[in-house]
XYZ file of C-alpha atoms in Angstrom:
742
model
C -18.777 -21.292 12.887
C -19.355 -20.294 9.280
C -16.598 -19.572 6.764
C -16.704 -15.803 7.311
C -16.392 -16.236 11.067
C -13.487 -18.592 10.606
C -11.588 -16.187 8.393
C -12.242 -13.294 10.758
C -11.216 -15.366 13.733
C -8.011 -16.452 12.021
C -7.244 -12.837 11.133
C -7.776 -11.792 14.765
C -5.658 -14.702 15.981
C -2.838 -13.740 13.610
C -2.955 -10.129 14.848
C -2.804 -11.151 18.466
C -0.044 -13.645 17.747
C 1.888 -11.036 15.719
C 1.687 -8.500 18.533
C 2.909 -11.007 21.126
C 5.729 -12.219 18.871
C 6.790 -8.588 18.217
C 7.021 -7.943 21.965
C 8.966 -11.184 22.548
C 11.329 -10.326 19.675
C 11.928 -6.794 20.967
C 12.563 -8.079 24.476
C 14.885 -10.768 23.164
C 16.906 -8.264 21.151
C 17.361 -5.986 24.127
C 18.176 -8.949 26.376
C 20.760 -10.228 23.941
C 22.341 -6.770 23.743
C 22.530 -6.484 27.517
C 24.002 -9.970 28.031
C 26.964 -9.142 25.821
C 28.288 -6.581 28.308
C 27.697 -8.539 31.541
C 30.818 -9.526 33.514
C 31.717 -13.243 33.497
C 29.850 -15.068 36.180
C 27.330 -12.271 36.717
C 23.647 -13.262 36.654
C 22.157 -12.679 33.222
C 19.303 -10.163 33.084
C 17.496 -8.834 30.032
C 17.837 -5.207 28.973
C 14.103 -4.865 29.553
C 14.875 -5.433 33.243
C 18.084 -3.445 33.255
C 16.815 -0.217 31.705
C 14.140 0.389 34.376
C 16.609 -0.673 37.068
C 19.007 2.019 35.904
C 16.209 4.490 36.214
C 15.226 3.203 39.675
C 18.672 4.102 40.922
C 17.721 7.747 40.836
C 15.355 7.685 43.774
C 15.153 4.172 45.183
C 11.329 4.147 45.339
C 9.273 1.602 43.414
C 7.511 3.213 40.460
C 3.747 3.212 40.233
C 2.650 0.386 37.923
C 0.195 1.155 35.154
C -1.354 -1.714 33.162
C -1.854 -1.314 29.424
C -2.882 -3.315 26.354
C -0.258 -4.096 23.708
C -2.916 -3.713 20.991
C -4.571 -0.573 22.434
C -1.958 1.558 24.245
C -4.623 4.163 25.076
C -5.930 1.734 27.731
C -3.895 2.497 30.871
C -5.389 1.179 34.139
C -4.048 1.059 37.715
C -4.758 -2.694 38.150
C -4.166 -5.829 36.048
C -7.023 -7.360 34.104
C -8.419 -7.618 30.586
C -8.431 -4.986 27.860
C -12.011 -3.611 27.640
C -11.680 -3.460 23.824
C -10.094 -6.764 22.746
C -9.988 -8.643 26.095
C -6.275 -9.427 25.894
C -4.357 -9.622 29.173
C -2.957 -6.248 30.201
C 0.811 -5.838 30.561
C 2.673 -3.625 33.075
C 3.813 -0.193 31.968
C 6.481 1.427 34.128
C 6.399 5.197 34.415
C 9.258 7.687 34.354
C 10.196 8.688 37.916
C 12.450 11.609 37.002
C 9.959 14.138 38.251
C 10.149 16.193 35.058
C 7.120 16.761 32.875
C 6.894 14.568 29.783
C 7.465 16.308 26.448
C 6.248 13.587 24.077
C 4.206 10.396 23.961
C 7.309 8.732 22.457
C 9.621 9.786 25.253
C 12.047 7.392 26.936
C 14.746 7.975 29.545
C 17.914 5.893 29.889
C 20.346 5.954 32.748
C 24.072 6.170 32.077
C 24.420 2.412 32.429
C 21.520 1.747 30.105
C 23.023 4.083 27.505
C 26.280 2.157 27.660
C 24.438 -1.116 27.141
C 22.501 0.289 24.185
C 25.664 1.984 22.823
C 23.670 5.105 22.010
C 25.458 7.613 19.770
C 24.132 10.901 18.426
C 24.921 13.394 15.657
C 23.569 16.900 15.001
C 21.087 17.802 12.274
C 23.012 19.954 9.828
C 22.160 22.165 6.903
C 24.542 21.868 3.965
C 24.762 21.001 0.293
C 26.221 17.511 0.003
C 28.288 16.234 -2.901
C 26.421 13.188 -4.184
C 27.559 10.224 -6.235
C 24.729 8.371 -7.972
C 25.776 4.946 -9.255
C 23.948 3.471 -12.247
C 24.328 0.449 -14.514
C 23.291 -0.089 -18.115
C 24.519 -0.909 -21.600
C 25.654 0.722 -24.822
C 23.017 0.979 -27.582
C 22.693 2.392 -31.098
C 21.846 6.031 -31.494
C 18.403 5.694 -33.080
C 18.778 9.073 -34.772
C 21.826 7.696 -36.642
C 20.293 4.637 -38.263
C 19.949 4.485 -42.059
C 18.105 1.959 -44.208
C 18.907 1.241 -47.870
C 15.637 0.365 -49.566
C 14.571 -0.561 -53.090
C 12.892 2.530 -54.510
C 11.596 0.477 -57.404
C 10.743 -3.154 -57.976
C 13.512 -5.305 -59.427
C 16.087 -8.064 -58.994
C 19.175 -7.901 -56.775
C 21.940 -9.205 -59.002
C 24.918 -8.300 -56.833
C 25.678 -7.510 -53.183
C 28.952 -5.714 -52.506
C 28.492 -6.163 -48.730
C 27.199 -9.622 -47.930
C 27.504 -9.884 -44.118
C 26.416 -7.937 -41.047
C 28.991 -6.180 -38.902
C 30.881 -4.788 -41.886
C 32.051 -1.178 -41.646
C 31.017 0.936 -44.641
C 31.749 4.490 -45.685
C 29.262 7.038 -46.892
C 28.823 6.660 -50.674
C 30.294 3.148 -50.757
C 28.645 0.793 -53.334
C 26.307 -1.631 -51.577
C 24.301 -3.497 -54.253
C 23.348 -3.645 -57.945
C 19.710 -3.910 -58.964
C 18.063 -4.661 -62.302
C 14.716 -2.922 -62.717
C 12.591 -2.656 -65.859
C 10.999 0.453 -64.354
C 14.393 2.096 -63.844
C 15.517 1.041 -67.338
C 12.441 2.720 -68.825
C 13.021 5.879 -66.827
C 16.594 6.081 -68.134
C 15.300 5.757 -71.691
C 12.874 8.616 -71.036
C 15.735 10.872 -69.946
C 17.842 9.967 -72.994
C 14.917 10.747 -75.293
C 14.196 14.014 -73.442
C 17.826 15.128 -73.833
C 17.674 14.390 -77.563
C 14.415 16.318 -77.879
C 15.946 19.271 -76.045
C 18.855 19.287 -78.508
C 16.460 19.323 -81.461
C 14.276 22.017 -79.891
C 17.221 24.320 -79.401
C 17.072 25.109 -83.131
C 13.385 25.999 -82.922
C 12.388 29.669 -83.106
C 9.507 29.149 -80.718
C 10.373 29.776 -77.059
C 7.413 27.644 -75.975
C 8.874 24.537 -77.611
C 12.309 25.143 -76.079
C 10.830 25.632 -72.604
C 8.704 22.513 -72.916
C 11.706 20.367 -73.884
C 13.753 21.747 -71.010
C 10.984 20.978 -68.496
C 10.730 17.431 -69.879
C 14.440 16.858 -69.244
C 14.170 18.223 -65.705
C 11.196 15.954 -64.973
C 13.042 12.897 -66.289
C 16.125 13.700 -64.189
C 13.947 14.167 -61.045
C 12.218 10.840 -61.672
C 15.573 9.039 -61.775
C 16.670 10.786 -58.596
C 13.537 9.616 -56.848
C 14.191 6.082 -58.064
C 17.531 6.100 -56.281
C 20.100 7.236 -58.836
C 22.655 9.786 -57.719
C 23.216 13.094 -59.495
C 26.559 11.816 -60.842
C 24.849 8.726 -62.255
C 22.192 10.839 -63.952
C 24.808 13.174 -65.472
C 26.804 10.232 -66.774
C 23.664 8.734 -68.301
C 22.942 11.958 -70.192
C 26.462 12.028 -71.623
C 26.562 8.328 -72.424
C 23.229 8.253 -74.194
C 22.446 4.590 -73.484
C 20.564 3.182 -70.449
C 22.199 0.862 -67.941
C 20.739 -2.568 -67.247
C 21.952 -2.450 -63.617
C 22.051 0.497 -61.230
C 24.350 0.625 -58.205
C 22.920 1.515 -54.755
C 25.250 3.455 -52.406
C 25.483 3.749 -48.592
C 23.675 6.908 -47.346
C 25.939 7.193 -44.256
C 29.051 5.710 -42.716
C 28.628 3.042 -40.082
C 28.185 -0.638 -39.413
C 25.818 -2.937 -41.270
C 23.560 -4.282 -38.543
C 21.056 -6.007 -40.809
C 21.009 -7.524 -44.313
C 17.538 -8.430 -45.581
C 18.201 -9.860 -49.071
C 20.450 -12.255 -50.958
C 21.635 -12.141 -54.555
C 19.008 -13.043 -57.117
C 16.046 -12.050 -54.956
C 13.273 -9.952 -56.462
C 12.269 -7.029 -54.269
C 9.229 -4.807 -54.299
C 9.226 -1.042 -54.053
C 10.142 -0.018 -50.505
C 11.686 -3.359 -49.479
C 14.634 -2.916 -47.072
C 17.997 -4.192 -48.259
C 20.474 -3.041 -45.568
C 20.293 -1.243 -42.205
C 23.371 0.789 -41.315
C 24.145 2.300 -37.888
C 26.542 5.201 -37.393
C 28.280 4.383 -34.082
C 30.589 7.382 -34.022
C 28.106 8.559 -31.407
C 26.208 6.057 -29.266
C 23.535 5.956 -26.609
C 24.177 4.582 -23.145
C 20.950 3.297 -21.579
C 21.149 3.366 -17.764
C 18.710 2.143 -15.107
C 18.025 4.551 -12.233
C 16.128 3.524 -9.114
C 13.338 5.734 -7.825
C 15.499 6.965 -4.960
C 18.177 8.107 -7.442
C 15.871 10.187 -9.642
C 16.088 13.440 -7.616
C 19.803 13.608 -8.400
C 19.636 12.674 -12.104
C 19.193 15.757 -14.279
C 19.123 16.342 -18.013
C 22.304 17.953 -19.283
C 24.465 16.485 -16.504
C 27.797 14.888 -17.410
C 28.091 11.239 -16.358
C 31.286 9.204 -16.190
C 31.146 5.492 -17.022
C 33.425 2.505 -17.477
C 33.250 -0.831 -19.249
C 35.085 -4.114 -18.596
C 36.419 -4.136 -22.160
C 38.727 -1.196 -21.375
C 39.751 -1.391 -17.706
C 41.207 1.812 -16.367
C 39.684 3.971 -19.096
C 36.809 6.320 -18.329
C 34.243 7.546 -20.833
C 31.723 10.349 -20.447
C 28.277 11.139 -21.770
C 25.564 13.726 -21.312
C 22.064 12.981 -19.977
C 19.674 13.807 -22.825
C 16.499 11.978 -21.803
C 14.818 10.573 -18.669
C 11.982 8.159 -19.374
C 8.655 9.488 -18.008
C 7.495 5.942 -17.168
C 8.650 3.543 -14.468
C 9.273 -0.140 -15.139
C 6.960 -1.734 -12.573
C 8.899 -5.020 -12.575
C 12.356 -3.602 -11.885
C 11.192 -0.334 -10.227
C 13.683 1.584 -12.369
C 13.568 4.411 -14.902
C 15.608 4.437 -18.101
C 18.124 7.285 -18.377
C 19.731 7.924 -21.767
C 23.206 9.337 -22.319
C 24.763 10.509 -25.565
C 28.460 9.641 -25.796
C 30.949 10.411 -28.569
C 32.661 7.308 -29.950
C 35.099 8.457 -32.646
C 37.380 5.410 -32.351
C 34.456 2.946 -32.237
C 35.656 1.452 -28.932
C 32.164 1.538 -27.447
C 30.126 -1.182 -29.061
C 26.378 -1.695 -28.701
C 25.585 -4.301 -26.069
C 28.552 -3.548 -23.797
C 27.708 -3.435 -20.069
C 28.705 -0.184 -18.367
C 28.843 1.133 -14.798
C 28.250 4.850 -14.469
C 28.662 7.476 -11.745
C 26.938 10.839 -11.786
C 28.464 13.358 -9.420
C 26.137 16.094 -8.233
C 28.056 19.091 -6.973
C 27.123 20.872 -3.724
C 25.818 23.851 -5.676
C 23.136 21.634 -7.274
C 21.835 20.021 -4.060
C 19.370 22.579 -2.717
C 16.026 22.419 -0.895
C 12.756 23.500 -2.508
C 13.150 27.014 -1.056
C 16.617 27.401 -2.567
C 18.464 26.880 0.744
C 20.798 24.062 1.595
C 18.733 21.054 2.756
C 18.584 19.650 6.282
C 20.629 16.464 6.530
C 20.885 13.584 8.993
C 23.206 10.571 8.786
C 21.736 7.645 6.852
C 22.025 5.453 9.972
C 19.716 7.696 12.027
C 16.192 7.019 10.676
C 14.204 3.804 11.043
C 12.666 3.938 7.579
C 9.029 2.979 6.961
C 8.278 3.813 3.322
C 8.394 7.553 2.674
C 8.234 8.221 6.408
C 10.690 7.392 9.129
C 11.077 7.448 12.898
C 14.048 9.366 14.288
C 15.058 9.490 17.938
C 16.116 12.929 19.178
C 18.228 13.532 22.276
C 16.333 16.250 24.139
C 18.436 19.190 25.230
C 18.793 19.927 28.926
C 17.950 16.358 29.997
C 20.725 13.780 30.125
C 19.595 10.431 28.751
C 16.157 11.644 27.610
C 15.124 10.732 24.049
C 12.041 11.501 21.994
C 10.825 9.425 19.066
C 9.621 11.596 16.214
C 8.014 10.684 12.906
C 9.618 12.679 10.093
C 9.237 12.958 6.323
C 12.414 12.134 4.449
C 13.553 13.444 1.112
C 15.962 11.555 -1.152
C 19.019 9.795 0.115
C 22.199 11.741 -0.634
C 25.063 9.295 -0.262
C 25.670 8.820 3.475
C 22.933 11.343 4.306
C 19.163 11.642 4.168
C 17.452 14.913 3.315
C 14.778 15.775 5.918
C 11.590 17.363 4.589
C 9.612 17.713 7.818
C 9.953 17.057 11.535
C 13.465 18.196 12.574
C 15.307 21.464 13.160
C 18.908 22.369 12.530
C 21.142 21.655 15.528
C 18.988 18.935 17.130
C 20.867 15.788 18.121
C 19.577 12.583 16.497
C 20.436 9.042 17.549
C 22.635 7.402 14.911
C 23.333 4.201 16.825
C 20.971 2.384 19.176
C 17.732 3.761 17.672
C 16.213 0.319 17.156
C 16.835 -0.591 20.799
C 15.093 2.594 21.910
C 12.189 1.815 19.601
C 11.914 -1.728 20.980
C 11.859 -0.421 24.547
C 9.086 2.041 23.661
C 7.053 -0.731 22.093
C 7.362 -2.881 25.206
C 6.085 0.087 27.229
C 3.049 0.286 24.886
C 4.073 3.701 23.598
C 3.955 4.776 19.930
C 6.949 3.432 18.003
C 7.962 2.443 14.500
C 6.348 -0.975 14.966
C 3.170 0.499 16.510
C 2.923 4.089 15.206
C -0.648 4.967 16.214
C -0.712 7.159 19.343
C -2.654 6.084 22.371
C -4.106 8.485 24.862
C -1.947 10.846 26.864
C -0.178 9.337 29.866
C -2.480 8.057 32.568
C -4.707 10.892 33.626
C -8.244 12.223 33.708
C -9.153 10.949 30.243
C -8.186 7.339 30.975
C -10.044 7.353 34.282
C -13.143 8.765 32.590
C -13.074 6.113 29.857
C -12.589 3.374 32.458
C -15.625 4.688 34.335
C -17.648 4.659 31.121
C -16.553 1.096 30.318
C -17.914 0.075 33.696
C -21.327 1.525 32.865
C -20.908 5.175 33.765
C -21.793 8.235 31.708
C -19.811 9.351 28.684
C -16.874 11.582 29.625
C -16.767 15.238 28.765
C -13.802 16.641 26.888
C -10.850 16.098 29.290
C -8.595 18.844 27.914
C -9.396 22.453 27.188
C -7.902 24.336 24.268
C -7.922 28.018 23.466
C -10.758 29.571 21.483
C -8.438 30.222 18.531
C -7.285 26.581 18.598
C -10.931 25.442 18.767
C -11.778 27.566 15.723
C -8.709 26.293 13.881
C -9.684 22.701 14.685
C -13.198 23.272 13.331
C -11.743 24.729 10.119
C -9.380 21.773 9.813
C -12.274 19.344 10.195
C -14.130 21.156 7.415
C -11.073 21.064 5.156
C -10.646 17.317 5.688
C -14.323 16.683 4.950
C -14.119 18.748 1.738
C -11.002 16.825 0.747
C -12.968 13.565 0.780
C -15.104 14.636 -2.196
C -12.035 15.896 -4.082
C -10.219 12.580 -3.589
C -13.283 10.744 -4.894
C -13.318 12.961 -8.015
C -9.827 11.800 -9.038
C -8.610 15.310 -10.010
C -5.032 14.869 -8.793
C -3.928 18.501 -9.176
C -6.900 19.764 -7.165
C -6.336 17.089 -4.528
C -2.687 18.081 -4.146
C -3.652 21.729 -3.716
C -6.224 20.763 -1.054
C -3.636 18.685 0.836
C -1.321 21.688 0.714
C -4.046 23.841 2.253
C -4.458 21.347 5.108
C -0.674 21.394 5.627
C -0.695 25.178 5.967
C -3.644 25.108 8.382
C -2.201 22.419 10.634
C 1.028 24.413 10.833
C -0.882 27.165 12.632
C -2.417 24.617 15.042
C 0.855 23.021 16.113
C 1.542 25.694 18.740
C -1.993 25.591 20.166
C -1.422 22.536 22.378
C -3.227 22.482 25.729
C -1.301 22.423 28.980
C -0.320 19.212 30.721
C -0.814 15.656 29.521
C -3.260 16.528 26.758
C -0.590 18.561 25.016
C 1.440 15.396 24.341
C -1.370 13.819 22.347
C -2.114 17.140 20.615
C 1.491 17.514 19.449
C 1.701 13.900 18.292
C -1.520 14.066 16.257
C -0.747 17.441 14.687
C 2.693 16.127 13.715
C 1.126 13.108 11.985
C -1.441 15.294 10.193
C 1.293 17.653 9.034
C 3.255 14.718 7.607
C 0.120 13.215 5.990
C -0.755 16.489 4.281
C 2.805 17.127 3.078
C 2.985 13.704 1.448
C -0.518 14.147 0.033
C 0.474 17.420 -1.618
C 3.057 15.388 -3.583
C 0.962 12.253 -4.281
C 2.057 10.620 -7.523
C -1.316 9.067 -8.392
C -4.924 8.786 -7.258
C -4.275 5.557 -5.336
C -1.593 7.144 -3.178
C -3.836 10.169 -2.635
C -6.667 7.921 -1.392
C -4.331 6.082 0.977
C -2.907 9.303 2.402
C -6.397 10.751 2.780
C -7.337 7.688 4.845
C -4.352 8.307 7.133
C -5.091 12.025 7.349
C -8.799 11.612 8.064
C -8.137 9.038 10.799
C -5.663 11.289 12.582
C -7.901 14.354 12.148
C -10.886 12.419 13.505
C -8.829 11.432 16.532
C -7.838 15.058 17.118
C -11.459 16.168 16.821
C -12.655 13.335 19.060
C -10.258 14.105 21.895
C -10.178 17.903 21.706
C -13.150 19.132 19.649
C -16.666 20.003 20.733
C -18.005 16.813 19.089
C -16.866 14.720 22.075
C -19.626 13.735 24.494
C -23.119 14.991 23.669
C -23.498 15.791 19.967
C -24.302 19.408 19.050
C -27.841 20.420 18.242
C -29.036 19.744 14.701
C -29.453 22.626 12.224
C -32.605 24.621 12.761
C -33.560 24.347 9.073
C -33.975 20.542 9.237
C -37.725 20.166 9.969
C -39.051 17.637 12.440
C -40.856 15.699 9.699
C -37.557 15.073 7.911
C -35.795 14.133 11.158
C -38.577 11.621 11.767
C -37.791 10.033 8.385
C -34.106 9.859 9.345
C -35.176 8.197 12.586
C -37.088 5.559 10.604
C -33.972 5.065 8.496
C -31.898 4.505 11.658
C -34.352 1.891 12.947
C -34.204 -0.016 9.666
C -30.402 0.295 9.640
C -30.160 -1.195 13.145
C -31.669 -4.474 11.898
C -28.776 -4.781 9.446
C -26.214 -3.939 12.126
C -27.588 -6.463 14.619
C -27.698 -9.194 11.953
C -24.035 -8.638 11.043
C -23.064 -8.608 14.728
C -24.794 -11.988 15.039
C -23.017 -13.293 11.878
C -26.374 -13.701 10.107
C -25.696 -12.941 6.450
C -29.240 -13.658 5.255
C -30.727 -11.451 7.957
C -28.415 -8.620 6.876
C -29.550 -8.981 3.251
C -33.216 -8.842 4.235
C -32.516 -5.836 6.434
C -30.766 -4.074 3.545
C -33.821 -4.713 1.327
C -36.098 -3.175 3.982
C -33.687 -0.279 4.408
C -33.811 0.447 0.662
C -37.612 0.778 0.889
C -37.382 3.201 3.803
C -34.677 5.181 1.990
C -36.949 5.588 -1.033
C -39.569 7.310 1.174
C -37.213 10.030 2.466
C -38.549 13.360 1.173
C -35.654 15.768 0.684
C -38.064 18.382 -0.671
C -38.604 19.402 2.949
C -35.050 20.724 3.237
C -33.500 24.102 2.680
C -30.663 24.480 0.179
C -28.010 24.195 2.925
C -29.545 21.121 4.535
C -30.186 19.561 1.115
C -26.486 19.768 0.236
C -25.623 17.986 3.497
C -28.228 15.298 2.876
C -27.210 14.634 -0.726
C -23.644 13.856 0.311
C -24.820 11.503 3.073
C -27.478 9.900 0.826
C -24.887 9.088 -1.833
C -22.879 7.011 0.645
C -26.001 5.360 2.047
C -27.142 4.276 -1.423
C -23.629 3.030 -2.251
C -23.707 0.819 0.833
C -27.212 -0.521 0.103
C -26.287 -1.351 -3.505
C -23.112 -3.089 -2.324
C -25.094 -5.230 0.114
C -27.573 -6.206 -2.603
C -24.732 -7.582 -4.773
C -22.692 -9.116 -1.909
C -22.385 -12.892 -1.699
C -20.180 -13.530 1.356
C -20.567 -11.949 4.776
C -17.192 -10.178 4.357
C -18.623 -8.368 1.319
C -21.722 -7.425 3.327
C -19.522 -5.944 6.042
C -17.435 -4.041 3.501
C -20.611 -2.479 2.039
C -21.901 -1.731 5.549
C -19.037 0.740 6.119
C -20.092 3.462 3.573
C -23.717 2.898 4.629
C -22.776 3.623 8.249
C -20.591 6.582 7.272
C -23.434 8.227 5.361
C -26.031 7.630 8.051
C -23.741 8.924 10.811
C -23.236 12.120 8.792
C -27.010 12.488 8.346
C -27.688 11.989 12.058
C -24.885 14.317 13.198
C -25.628 17.113 10.700
C -29.412 16.891 10.273
C -30.659 14.970 13.308
C -32.856 11.915 13.874
C -36.191 12.085 15.722
C -36.135 9.026 17.989
C -37.480 8.296 21.442
C -34.016 7.484 22.760
C -30.433 8.585 22.115
C -28.253 7.086 19.375
C -24.619 6.129 20.011
C -21.744 6.206 17.543
C -19.266 3.372 18.183
C -15.789 3.085 16.658
C -13.627 -0.041 16.188
C -9.966 0.794 15.426
C -9.178 -2.744 14.181
C -11.772 -2.972 11.418
C -10.541 -3.315 7.827
C -6.895 -4.068 8.653
C -6.646 -1.404 11.378
C -8.126 1.364 9.217
C -11.045 1.570 11.621
C -14.785 1.996 11.065
C -17.849 3.329 12.939
C -21.479 2.318 13.277
C -24.655 3.319 15.173
C -26.412 1.628 18.099
C -29.332 2.509 20.384
C -27.320 1.627 23.510
C -23.694 1.785 24.642
C -23.096 -1.977 24.933
C -20.700 -2.653 22.056
C -21.849 -5.209 19.448
C -19.376 -5.093 16.570
C -20.966 -5.697 13.123
C -17.570 -5.759 11.364
C -16.223 -8.775 13.297
C -19.293 -10.422 14.769
C -18.593 -13.184 17.283
C -14.851 -13.109 16.517
C -14.489 -9.751 18.330
C -17.995 -8.770 19.307
C -16.924 -6.270 22.001
C -14.142 -4.562 20.019
C -14.994 -0.856 19.964
C -15.626 2.216 22.072
C -18.458 4.726 22.172
C -17.378 8.020 20.597
C -20.564 10.147 20.561
C -24.093 10.217 21.874
C -26.748 11.837 19.665
C -29.942 13.043 21.289
C -32.894 14.914 19.768
C -32.930 18.427 21.278
């Protein structure tokens, strides 16, 4: 096995091991919880055994056993065996025997005894404005707008320092230093001479001479002012009539000397700093706010804070600035307060602990209403999303897992942005045990959020038949014509969003995500009847959450990630409910046969690359990519109409990106990474423009490629040969579409 195979194999092994360990851990947790409430001397049974037993008590009949794969919950078969995708051993999945129709893929029912063991408690979803206390820490700092520097406005020698240490308090106008400066001495002499000339000119009969003498005096006085002498010093000089050898420098403001830059006898140049003085009668308090606290920190708000130097005394300040940048190391944002300090008790460097209290009138939702709130113990948080378990009304012991979008935390509450309604009962205690039980039953959960197929039904049987060599299944669920049209529009919106995300224009991307969110809202109520409706509701919920978060993406990287989530869920919705399932639609009539023949040649050259990667032959894949580049260069897009040309140009861009990436790739992992955009572009060309071949072409999808992001490729038959994993997981994948030339 080469290095690439080894790495891939290890990655697969770690995934399988992780899945098994997760199931063992979940079972152990439930078993431990159950054992705590068993009577002394009673046989110990795990909660995994007890929960179904509590359910069996309802009717006494053994439930029908369905076998599923822990890695691919959509595989649900009536007999034990191997998963047709990853070949792991199937595990039993026990079905609900209540007789009532399921409402959700994440549904679980507990008997009264099981609820006691799990200690399930619930609370209602409420709408109110909470009072919020945001706790922050920081330190006292100088007010940078109240710093003053005494500088030498002329070159000279410092002959005396009146303040010779830092930390000294000084008053405004207090003498600070004496400086001897030949330049200043000369300027004083100029003023004395100008005053004398003005006195002589006053006897002149010519107004011009008197005006000239007066202007000379004014210029000499201004020069001395600019050199640092005060008005009183200049007036005294004019009366005295003799220049001073030393000039005193005065403090420009009251405060504390925080820096002394010279010593006596030092010569200084023009502009050299001598002292820095800080006025601490008003100080800054620099606080650190975590990202989750930012929604409740507002400019102008009053904040109370304390310091250990004065226990029992509270100070207050006003928020005047919130830093627009986040410290990536501490994940905090600097918040600046201005606080009055008339008695100088607050000293720069003191550590403070602050509390900002947000009143109920300030805590409102984006529409101006009071926000929806759930207790902070209710959600199982996974980043900006969370899983909440809802007690379904009208059914005792029936719970539904639901993925929701949370807003900021408000003390003991979380604001809910999407996914819940006022009055619903959410589980506040025991949610993790419910989630573990769902995971063991191979249903979507916090630990395994991707939905499988609907509960065992026509779709699963059809896919099982296909895995055994039968024909591709037709669409198993029918939806209304309006829902079909809405789904087609959604697919177009998601495809258009791909180009916008690639452009990096964040504002446009957010607006496009918002449009998808509005469109999916109209589709939510279009679920088909029966089992298919469960998968429809789950996927539309995930798309709605994806698009809401995307409309608020903070940067291009987050937008790309959320687009990946959105496109995967939308593709699943289209695959299971749209017209693209089964036989692909006919190609556009304005794509001529000659061009489709060129696309067919491109597919044949592409297949050599795919087969080489499936066989772990890196050199063969490189040679195939070189051949493919030659075939690509011969494609004549001049045969196309304007509409077909636009479709081809988008596909061709991705194909060329993949070919260029394979040319520069060194390891087989890099070849496989470049193969993904190549496949994406060619699949688009085949599906939208057609490929003239003598046999059908199959699109195959592997959900585990690229860390479970998933990827597709093309084959000429339906026997899966995975180019993204090679021998490590050669059969991982399922046929999604069959393209045939009409």
